[in-house]
PDB file of C-alpha atoms in Angstrom:
ATOM      1  CA  UNK U   1       0.450  18.609   0.455  1.00  0.00           C
ATOM      2  CA  UNK U   2       0.914  20.155   3.896  1.00  0.00           C
ATOM      3  CA  UNK U   3      -2.779  21.065   4.030  1.00  0.00           C
ATOM      4  CA  UNK U   4      -3.886  17.525   3.144  1.00  0.00           C
ATOM      5  CA  UNK U   5      -1.606  15.908   5.725  1.00  0.00           C
ATOM      6  CA  UNK U   6      -2.705  18.389   8.381  1.00  0.00           C
ATOM      7  CA  UNK U   7      -6.369  17.482   7.779  1.00  0.00           C
ATOM      8  CA  UNK U   8      -5.589  13.775   8.055  1.00  0.00           C
ATOM      9  CA  UNK U   9      -3.561  14.117  11.238  1.00  0.00           C
ATOM     10  CA  UNK U  10      -6.054  16.417  12.920  1.00  0.00           C
ATOM     11  CA  UNK U  11      -8.927  14.091  12.013  1.00  0.00           C
ATOM     12  CA  UNK U  12      -7.143  11.308  13.932  1.00  0.00           C
ATOM     13  CA  UNK U  13      -6.497  13.611  16.914  1.00  0.00           C
ATOM     14  CA  UNK U  14      -2.828  14.311  16.409  1.00  0.00           C
ATOM     15  CA  UNK U  15      -1.422  17.692  17.327  1.00  0.00           C
ATOM     16  CA  UNK U  16       1.633  19.402  15.894  1.00  0.00           C
ATOM     17  CA  UNK U  17       4.076  20.379  18.613  1.00  0.00           C
ATOM     18  CA  UNK U  18       7.104  21.395  16.530  1.00  0.00           C
ATOM     19  CA  UNK U  19       7.997  22.451  12.990  1.00  0.00           C
ATOM     20  CA  UNK U  20      11.139  23.756  11.367  1.00  0.00           C
ATOM     21  CA  UNK U  21      12.582  23.759   7.845  1.00  0.00           C
ATOM     22  CA  UNK U  22       9.822  21.628   6.273  1.00  0.00           C
ATOM     23  CA  UNK U  23       9.853  19.159   9.177  1.00  0.00           C
ATOM     24  CA  UNK U  24       6.928  18.725  11.558  1.00  0.00           C
ATOM     25  CA  UNK U  25       6.553  16.649  14.705  1.00  0.00           C
ATOM     26  CA  UNK U  26       3.066  15.329  15.502  1.00  0.00           C
ATOM     27  CA  UNK U  27       1.903  13.662  18.716  1.00  0.00           C
ATOM     28  CA  UNK U  28      -1.234  11.602  19.286  1.00  0.00           C
ATOM     29  CA  UNK U  29      -3.446  13.659  21.581  1.00  0.00           C
ATOM     30  CA  UNK U  30      -4.514  10.674  23.671  1.00  0.00           C
ATOM     31  CA  UNK U  31      -2.975   9.629  26.987  1.00  0.00           C
ATOM     32  CA  UNK U  32      -3.746   5.980  26.257  1.00  0.00           C
ATOM     33  CA  UNK U  33      -1.812   5.901  22.975  1.00  0.00           C
ATOM     34  CA  UNK U  34       1.831   6.819  22.412  1.00  0.00           C
ATOM     35  CA  UNK U  35       2.405   7.636  18.769  1.00  0.00           C
ATOM     36  CA  UNK U  36       4.759  10.208  17.257  1.00  0.00           C
ATOM     37  CA  UNK U  37       5.298  11.173  13.622  1.00  0.00           C
ATOM     38  CA  UNK U  38       7.834  13.309  11.806  1.00  0.00           C
ATOM     39  CA  UNK U  39       6.556  14.728   8.536  1.00  0.00           C
ATOM     40  CA  UNK U  40       9.494  15.407   6.260  1.00  0.00           C
ATOM     41  CA  UNK U  41       8.604  17.492   3.202  1.00  0.00           C
ATOM     42  CA  UNK U  42      11.148  17.216   0.385  1.00  0.00           C
ATOM     43  CA  UNK U  43      10.934  19.089  -2.916  1.00  0.00           C
ATOM     44  CA  UNK U  44      12.795  17.055  -5.525  1.00  0.00           C
ATOM     45  CA  UNK U  45      11.607  19.223  -8.416  1.00  0.00           C
ATOM     46  CA  UNK U  46      14.605  21.500  -7.869  1.00  0.00           C
ATOM     47  CA  UNK U  47      17.132  18.693  -7.378  1.00  0.00           C
ATOM     48  CA  UNK U  48      19.162  17.396 -10.346  1.00  0.00           C
ATOM     49  CA  UNK U  49      17.822  14.178 -11.859  1.00  0.00           C
ATOM     50  CA  UNK U  50      20.597  12.182 -10.229  1.00  0.00           C
ATOM     51  CA  UNK U  51      20.348   9.262  -7.784  1.00  0.00           C
ATOM     52  CA  UNK U  52      23.206  10.494  -5.591  1.00  0.00           C
ATOM     53  CA  UNK U  53      21.564  13.927  -5.238  1.00  0.00           C
ATOM     54  CA  UNK U  54      18.182  12.391  -4.413  1.00  0.00           C
ATOM     55  CA  UNK U  55      19.806  10.034  -1.883  1.00  0.00           C
ATOM     56  CA  UNK U  56      21.577  12.937  -0.190  1.00  0.00           C
ATOM     57  CA  UNK U  57      18.280  14.795   0.188  1.00  0.00           C
ATOM     58  CA  UNK U  58      16.476  11.760   1.597  1.00  0.00           C
ATOM     59  CA  UNK U  59      19.306  11.103   4.061  1.00  0.00           C
ATOM     60  CA  UNK U  60      19.186  14.587   5.567  1.00  0.00           C
ATOM     61  CA  UNK U  61      16.480  13.736   8.103  1.00  0.00           C
ATOM     62  CA  UNK U  62      18.519  10.907   9.589  1.00  0.00           C
ATOM     63  CA  UNK U  63      21.692  13.008   9.595  1.00  0.00           C
ATOM     64  CA  UNK U  64      19.935  15.852  11.383  1.00  0.00           C
ATOM     65  CA  UNK U  65      17.822  13.767  13.769  1.00  0.00           C
ATOM     66  CA  UNK U  66      20.805  13.468  16.084  1.00  0.00           C
ATOM     67  CA  UNK U  67      23.506  15.867  14.964  1.00  0.00           C
ATOM     68  CA  UNK U  68      26.741  14.192  16.065  1.00  0.00           C
ATOM     69  CA  UNK U  69      28.678  17.444  15.730  1.00  0.00           C
ATOM     70  CA  UNK U  70      26.309  19.455  17.898  1.00  0.00           C
ATOM     71  CA  UNK U  71      23.553  17.448  19.581  1.00  0.00           C
ATOM     72  CA  UNK U  72      21.847  20.593  20.864  1.00  0.00           C
ATOM     73  CA  UNK U  73      20.663  21.377  17.341  1.00  0.00           C
ATOM     74  CA  UNK U  74      19.496  17.861  16.461  1.00  0.00           C
ATOM     75  CA  UNK U  75      15.794  17.342  15.783  1.00  0.00           C
ATOM     76  CA  UNK U  76      15.372  14.893  18.663  1.00  0.00           C
ATOM     77  CA  UNK U  77      16.965  17.339  21.094  1.00  0.00           C
ATOM     78  CA  UNK U  78      14.781  20.234  19.904  1.00  0.00           C
ATOM     79  CA  UNK U  79      11.589  18.173  20.029  1.00  0.00           C
ATOM     80  CA  UNK U  80      12.345  16.737  23.464  1.00  0.00           C
ATOM     81  CA  UNK U  81      12.273  20.234  24.936  1.00  0.00           C
ATOM     82  CA  UNK U  82       8.679  20.705  23.821  1.00  0.00           C
ATOM     83  CA  UNK U  83       7.358  17.743  25.842  1.00  0.00           C
ATOM     84  CA  UNK U  84       5.954  18.357  29.300  1.00  0.00           C
ATOM     85  CA  UNK U  85       7.473  15.373  31.098  1.00  0.00           C
ATOM     86  CA  UNK U  86      10.431  12.998  31.064  1.00  0.00           C
ATOM     87  CA  UNK U  87       8.297   9.919  30.350  1.00  0.00           C
ATOM     88  CA  UNK U  88       7.182  11.311  27.006  1.00  0.00           C
ATOM     89  CA  UNK U  89      10.779  12.104  26.086  1.00  0.00           C
ATOM     90  CA  UNK U  90      11.940   8.568  26.904  1.00  0.00           C
ATOM     91  CA  UNK U  91       9.406   7.133  24.456  1.00  0.00           C
ATOM     92  CA  UNK U  92      10.491   9.151  21.422  1.00  0.00           C
ATOM     93  CA  UNK U  93      12.843   6.595  19.886  1.00  0.00           C
ATOM     94  CA  UNK U  94      10.608   3.526  20.029  1.00  0.00           C
ATOM     95  CA  UNK U  95       7.368   5.309  19.101  1.00  0.00           C
ATOM     96  CA  UNK U  96       8.422   7.659  16.305  1.00  0.00           C
ATOM     97  CA  UNK U  97       7.800   7.097  12.610  1.00  0.00           C
ATOM     98  CA  UNK U  98       8.690   9.375   9.726  1.00  0.00           C
ATOM     99  CA  UNK U  99       6.683  10.038   6.584  1.00  0.00           C
ATOM    100  CA  UNK U 100       8.735  11.456   3.721  1.00  0.00           C
ATOM    101  CA  UNK U 101       6.468  13.570   1.481  1.00  0.00           C
ATOM    102  CA  UNK U 102       8.567  13.690  -1.694  1.00  0.00           C
ATOM    103  CA  UNK U 103       7.451  16.044  -4.440  1.00  0.00           C
ATOM    104  CA  UNK U 104       8.465  15.117  -7.981  1.00  0.00           C
ATOM    105  CA  UNK U 105       7.817  17.015 -11.192  1.00  0.00           C
ATOM    106  CA  UNK U 106       6.719  13.731 -12.788  1.00  0.00           C
ATOM    107  CA  UNK U 107       6.094  10.349 -11.232  1.00  0.00           C
ATOM    108  CA  UNK U 108       7.760   8.317 -13.961  1.00  0.00           C
ATOM    109  CA  UNK U 109      10.989   9.136 -12.136  1.00  0.00           C
ATOM    110  CA  UNK U 110       9.682   6.987  -9.301  1.00  0.00           C
ATOM    111  CA  UNK U 111      10.486   3.820 -11.252  1.00  0.00           C
ATOM    112  CA  UNK U 112      14.046   5.033 -11.730  1.00  0.00           C
ATOM    113  CA  UNK U 113      14.538   5.552  -7.977  1.00  0.00           C
ATOM    114  CA  UNK U 114      12.446   2.616  -6.750  1.00  0.00           C
ATOM    115  CA  UNK U 115      15.407   0.701  -5.266  1.00  0.00           C
ATOM    116  CA  UNK U 116      16.684   3.841  -3.558  1.00  0.00           C
ATOM    117  CA  UNK U 117      13.280   4.438  -1.954  1.00  0.00           C
ATOM    118  CA  UNK U 118      13.104   0.847  -0.718  1.00  0.00           C
ATOM    119  CA  UNK U 119      16.575   1.198   0.802  1.00  0.00           C
ATOM    120  CA  UNK U 120      15.561   4.350   2.684  1.00  0.00           C
ATOM    121  CA  UNK U 121      12.335   2.780   3.959  1.00  0.00           C
ATOM    122  CA  UNK U 122      14.127  -0.325   5.219  1.00  0.00           C
ATOM    123  CA  UNK U 123      16.770   1.536   7.216  1.00  0.00           C
ATOM    124  CA  UNK U 124      16.636   0.427  10.886  1.00  0.00           C
ATOM    125  CA  UNK U 125      18.085   3.664  12.300  1.00  0.00           C
ATOM    126  CA  UNK U 126      16.082   5.810  14.729  1.00  0.00           C
ATOM    127  CA  UNK U 127      12.565   5.504  13.303  1.00  0.00           C
ATOM    128  CA  UNK U 128      10.330   3.613  10.883  1.00  0.00           C
ATOM    129  CA  UNK U 129      10.051   5.341   7.503  1.00  0.00           C
ATOM    130  CA  UNK U 130       7.333   5.690   4.876  1.00  0.00           C
ATOM    131  CA  UNK U 131       8.068   7.413   1.573  1.00  0.00           C
ATOM    132  CA  UNK U 132       5.117   8.994  -0.220  1.00  0.00           C
ATOM    133  CA  UNK U 133       5.947  10.499  -3.634  1.00  0.00           C
ATOM    134  CA  UNK U 134       3.510  12.868  -5.306  1.00  0.00           C
ATOM    135  CA  UNK U 135       3.195  15.605  -7.905  1.00  0.00           C
ATOM    136  CA  UNK U 136       1.628  19.037  -7.642  1.00  0.00           C
ATOM    137  CA  UNK U 137      -0.948  17.997 -10.262  1.00  0.00           C
ATOM    138  CA  UNK U 138      -2.195  15.259  -7.938  1.00  0.00           C
ATOM    139  CA  UNK U 139      -2.326  17.576  -4.935  1.00  0.00           C
ATOM    140  CA  UNK U 140      -4.233  20.269  -6.832  1.00  0.00           C
ATOM    141  CA  UNK U 141      -6.750  17.696  -8.046  1.00  0.00           C
ATOM    142  CA  UNK U 142      -7.302  16.260  -4.577  1.00  0.00           C
ATOM    143  CA  UNK U 143      -7.630  19.695  -2.965  1.00  0.00           C
ATOM    144  CA  UNK U 144     -10.266  20.622  -5.548  1.00  0.00           C
ATOM    145  CA  UNK U 145     -12.242  17.468  -4.744  1.00  0.00           C
ATOM    146  CA  UNK U 146     -11.994  18.141  -1.012  1.00  0.00           C
ATOM    147  CA  UNK U 147     -13.302  21.673  -1.532  1.00  0.00           C
ATOM    148  CA  UNK U 148     -16.262  20.280  -3.500  1.00  0.00           C
ATOM    149  CA  UNK U 149     -17.283  18.036  -0.590  1.00  0.00           C
ATOM    150  CA  UNK U 150     -16.957  20.270   2.445  1.00  0.00           C
ATOM    151  CA  UNK U 151     -19.833  18.487   4.163  1.00  0.00           C
ATOM    152  CA  UNK U 152     -17.716  15.322   4.420  1.00  0.00           C
ATOM    153  CA  UNK U 153     -14.573  14.787   6.473  1.00  0.00           C
ATOM    154  CA  UNK U 154     -11.336  14.011   4.662  1.00  0.00           C
ATOM    155  CA  UNK U 155     -11.391  10.270   5.414  1.00  0.00           C
ATOM    156  CA  UNK U 156     -14.900   9.957   3.944  1.00  0.00           C
ATOM    157  CA  UNK U 157     -13.796  11.712   0.764  1.00  0.00           C
ATOM    158  CA  UNK U 158     -10.615   9.637   0.445  1.00  0.00           C
ATOM    159  CA  UNK U 159     -12.617   6.439   0.973  1.00  0.00           C
ATOM    160  CA  UNK U 160     -15.157   7.471  -1.683  1.00  0.00           C
ATOM    161  CA  UNK U 161     -12.352   8.187  -4.158  1.00  0.00           C
ATOM    162  CA  UNK U 162     -10.638   4.863  -3.408  1.00  0.00           C
ATOM    163  CA  UNK U 163     -13.921   3.046  -3.957  1.00  0.00           C
ATOM    164  CA  UNK U 164     -14.144   3.851  -7.687  1.00  0.00           C
ATOM    165  CA  UNK U 165     -13.652   0.455  -9.327  1.00  0.00           C
ATOM    166  CA  UNK U 166     -12.990   1.922 -12.776  1.00  0.00           C
ATOM    167  CA  UNK U 167     -10.042   3.949 -11.458  1.00  0.00           C
ATOM    168  CA  UNK U 168      -8.670   0.890  -9.672  1.00  0.00           C
ATOM    169  CA  UNK U 169      -8.486  -1.137 -12.883  1.00  0.00           C
ATOM    170  CA  UNK U 170      -7.037   1.840 -14.760  1.00  0.00           C
ATOM    171  CA  UNK U 171      -4.279   2.118 -12.182  1.00  0.00           C
ATOM    172  CA  UNK U 172      -3.556  -1.617 -12.401  1.00  0.00           C
ATOM    173  CA  UNK U 173      -3.326  -1.292 -16.190  1.00  0.00           C
ATOM    174  CA  UNK U 174      -1.044   1.726 -15.925  1.00  0.00           C
ATOM    175  CA  UNK U 175      -3.446   4.055 -17.722  1.00  0.00           C
ATOM    176  CA  UNK U 176      -4.029   6.671 -15.021  1.00  0.00           C
ATOM    177  CA  UNK U 177      -0.603   7.411 -13.603  1.00  0.00           C
ATOM    178  CA  UNK U 178      -0.193  10.799 -11.933  1.00  0.00           C
ATOM    179  CA  UNK U 179      -3.891  10.735 -11.086  1.00  0.00           C
ATOM    180  CA  UNK U 180      -5.697  11.799  -7.912  1.00  0.00           C
ATOM    181  CA  UNK U 181      -6.669   8.144  -7.450  1.00  0.00           C
ATOM    182  CA  UNK U 182      -3.009   7.102  -7.393  1.00  0.00           C
ATOM    183  CA  UNK U 183      -2.260   9.686  -4.692  1.00  0.00           C
ATOM    184  CA  UNK U 184      -5.240   8.506  -2.630  1.00  0.00           C
ATOM    185  CA  UNK U 185      -4.045   4.887  -2.769  1.00  0.00           C
ATOM    186  CA  UNK U 186      -0.566   5.981  -1.714  1.00  0.00           C
ATOM    187  CA  UNK U 187      -2.011   7.883   1.241  1.00  0.00           C
ATOM    188  CA  UNK U 188      -3.798   4.750   2.441  1.00  0.00           C
ATOM    189  CA  UNK U 189      -0.629   2.665   2.041  1.00  0.00           C
ATOM    190  CA  UNK U 190       1.888   5.132   3.508  1.00  0.00           C
ATOM    191  CA  UNK U 191      -0.019   6.766   6.372  1.00  0.00           C
ATOM    192  CA  UNK U 192      -0.219   3.777   8.738  1.00  0.00           C
ATOM    193  CA  UNK U 193      -3.190   4.933  10.819  1.00  0.00           C
ATOM    194  CA  UNK U 194      -5.308   6.117   7.864  1.00  0.00           C
ATOM    195  CA  UNK U 195      -8.198   3.660   7.659  1.00  0.00           C
ATOM    196  CA  UNK U 196     -10.429   3.068   4.648  1.00  0.00           C
ATOM    197  CA  UNK U 197     -14.089   3.440   5.621  1.00  0.00           C
ATOM    198  CA  UNK U 198     -16.129   0.575   4.156  1.00  0.00           C
ATOM    199  CA  UNK U 199     -19.599   1.349   2.881  1.00  0.00           C
ATOM    200  CA  UNK U 200     -22.245   0.435   5.436  1.00  0.00           C
ATOM    201  CA  UNK U 201     -24.601  -2.405   4.468  1.00  0.00           C
ATOM    202  CA  UNK U 202     -27.664  -3.604   6.321  1.00  0.00           C
ATOM    203  CA  UNK U 203     -27.016  -6.649   8.495  1.00  0.00           C
ATOM    204  CA  UNK U 204     -30.502  -7.837   7.544  1.00  0.00           C
ATOM    205  CA  UNK U 205     -29.551  -8.312   3.889  1.00  0.00           C
ATOM    206  CA  UNK U 206     -28.298 -11.867   3.383  1.00  0.00           C
ATOM    207  CA  UNK U 207     -25.642 -12.891   0.893  1.00  0.00           C
ATOM    208  CA  UNK U 208     -28.304 -14.999  -0.871  1.00  0.00           C
ATOM    209  CA  UNK U 209     -30.470 -11.917  -1.418  1.00  0.00           C
ATOM    210  CA  UNK U 210     -27.536  -9.886  -2.705  1.00  0.00           C
ATOM    211  CA  UNK U 211     -26.797 -12.635  -5.248  1.00  0.00           C
ATOM    212  CA  UNK U 212     -30.453 -12.851  -6.317  1.00  0.00           C
ATOM    213  CA  UNK U 213     -30.591  -9.094  -6.792  1.00  0.00           C
ATOM    214  CA  UNK U 214     -27.756  -9.396  -9.307  1.00  0.00           C
ATOM    215  CA  UNK U 215     -29.337 -12.283 -11.224  1.00  0.00           C
ATOM    216  CA  UNK U 216     -31.603 -11.156 -14.030  1.00  0.00           C
ATOM    217  CA  UNK U 217     -33.315 -12.740 -17.039  1.00  0.00           C
ATOM    218  CA  UNK U 218     -31.797 -16.027 -18.201  1.00  0.00           C
ATOM    219  CA  UNK U 219     -29.289 -16.002 -15.351  1.00  0.00           C
ATOM    220  CA  UNK U 220     -32.116 -16.107 -12.814  1.00  0.00           C
ATOM    221  CA  UNK U 221     -33.777 -19.038 -14.659  1.00  0.00           C
ATOM    222  CA  UNK U 222     -30.546 -21.032 -14.796  1.00  0.00           C
ATOM    223  CA  UNK U 223     -29.851 -20.284 -11.131  1.00  0.00           C
ATOM    224  CA  UNK U 224     -33.276 -21.619 -10.157  1.00  0.00           C
ATOM    225  CA  UNK U 225     -32.628 -24.829 -12.090  1.00  0.00           C
ATOM    226  CA  UNK U 226     -29.322 -25.281 -10.267  1.00  0.00           C
ATOM    227  CA  UNK U 227     -30.976 -24.683  -6.885  1.00  0.00           C
ATOM    228  CA  UNK U 228     -33.586 -27.351  -7.713  1.00  0.00           C
ATOM    229  CA  UNK U 229     -30.847 -29.796  -8.750  1.00  0.00           C
ATOM    230  CA  UNK U 230     -32.467 -30.514 -12.133  1.00  0.00           C
ATOM    231  CA  UNK U 231     -30.358 -32.967 -14.174  1.00  0.00           C
ATOM    232  CA  UNK U 232     -32.631 -33.629 -17.172  1.00  0.00           C
ATOM    233  CA  UNK U 233     -30.668 -32.595 -20.278  1.00  0.00           C
ATOM    234  CA  UNK U 234     -33.816 -31.814 -22.294  1.00  0.00           C
ATOM    235  CA  UNK U 235     -34.925 -29.377 -19.580  1.00  0.00           C
ATOM    236  CA  UNK U 236     -31.574 -27.559 -19.730  1.00  0.00           C
ATOM    237  CA  UNK U 237     -31.706 -27.401 -23.526  1.00  0.00           C
ATOM    238  CA  UNK U 238     -35.197 -25.923 -23.242  1.00  0.00           C
ATOM    239  CA  UNK U 239     -33.816 -23.099 -21.076  1.00  0.00           C
ATOM    240  CA  UNK U 240     -31.534 -21.950 -23.871  1.00  0.00           C
ATOM    241  CA  UNK U 241     -33.268 -19.077 -25.672  1.00  0.00           C
ATOM    242  CA  UNK U 242     -30.615 -18.825 -28.367  1.00  0.00           C
ATOM    243  CA  UNK U 243     -31.605 -18.888 -32.040  1.00  0.00           C
ATOM    244  CA  UNK U 244     -29.047 -21.528 -33.089  1.00  0.00           C
ATOM    245  CA  UNK U 245     -30.416 -24.218 -35.372  1.00  0.00           C
ATOM    246  CA  UNK U 246     -29.928 -27.925 -34.667  1.00  0.00           C
ATOM    247  CA  UNK U 247     -27.372 -28.066 -37.493  1.00  0.00           C
ATOM    248  CA  UNK U 248     -25.376 -25.159 -35.995  1.00  0.00           C
ATOM    249  CA  UNK U 249     -25.429 -26.821 -32.576  1.00  0.00           C
ATOM    250  CA  UNK U 250     -24.055 -30.045 -34.098  1.00  0.00           C
ATOM    251  CA  UNK U 251     -21.244 -28.137 -35.814  1.00  0.00           C
ATOM    252  CA  UNK U 252     -20.240 -26.530 -32.522  1.00  0.00           C
ATOM    253  CA  UNK U 253     -20.399 -29.844 -30.661  1.00  0.00           C
ATOM    254  CA  UNK U 254     -18.222 -31.590 -33.265  1.00  0.00           C
ATOM    255  CA  UNK U 255     -15.719 -28.746 -33.066  1.00  0.00           C
ATOM    256  CA  UNK U 256     -15.514 -29.069 -29.303  1.00  0.00           C
ATOM    257  CA  UNK U 257     -15.090 -32.853 -29.545  1.00  0.00           C
ATOM    258  CA  UNK U 258     -12.237 -32.418 -32.026  1.00  0.00           C
ATOM    259  CA  UNK U 259     -10.476 -29.994 -29.654  1.00  0.00           C
ATOM    260  CA  UNK U 260     -10.805 -32.473 -26.801  1.00  0.00           C
ATOM    261  CA  UNK U 261      -9.306 -35.288 -28.892  1.00  0.00           C
TER     262      UNK U 261
END
């Protein structure tokens, strides 16, 4: 997961200025924009399947951000000594967000700890938080896809993966959990600056033409009749190419009338 996050951050011109014990501090490499991120990698595959144990692990970043027992070993103190000037140091608190990259052995545990994750994300202390759970299966699948498309940057690949309509509906129906697609959607929702790249379309193509391109056969004939505002019932009946007999049509009509009554 570290490799994927590094590619994303570097694509958006962030630079890593500090890392220690699975924590990284990234700074936007742009004098016009002040944006800092802590990446907090947590491996929950080795932690007992217990809410208190998971909570303790998620709370460590906040506990160690400013170590009340010895502030010279707190994360904020250590990071502040990497900056070149006092102005950058003064902006740490109000411009820092943290992304918790939480590795689970299986994502069905996510439902069990959903309320705990919400509670961590909503904490007002020190920095804004985003929790991104994942499994190694998802990471391996995404890394393989990235290696297959080396000619594209990571945001292009992520956008292409997110654009697969079939996978979207599968995710909504709960039939592709622990998939690469699920991880991609989480990346877009939990990395605040990661932007989906919409497919380019020609400005010369009107909405009317796009609709007409989709209309084929009988649909195109019916659409033309609507556009011409034809109200003659015999004309509309003549457009119907079905093989129903008059008797079958009457049966259907009577059935509909009975349902209305």
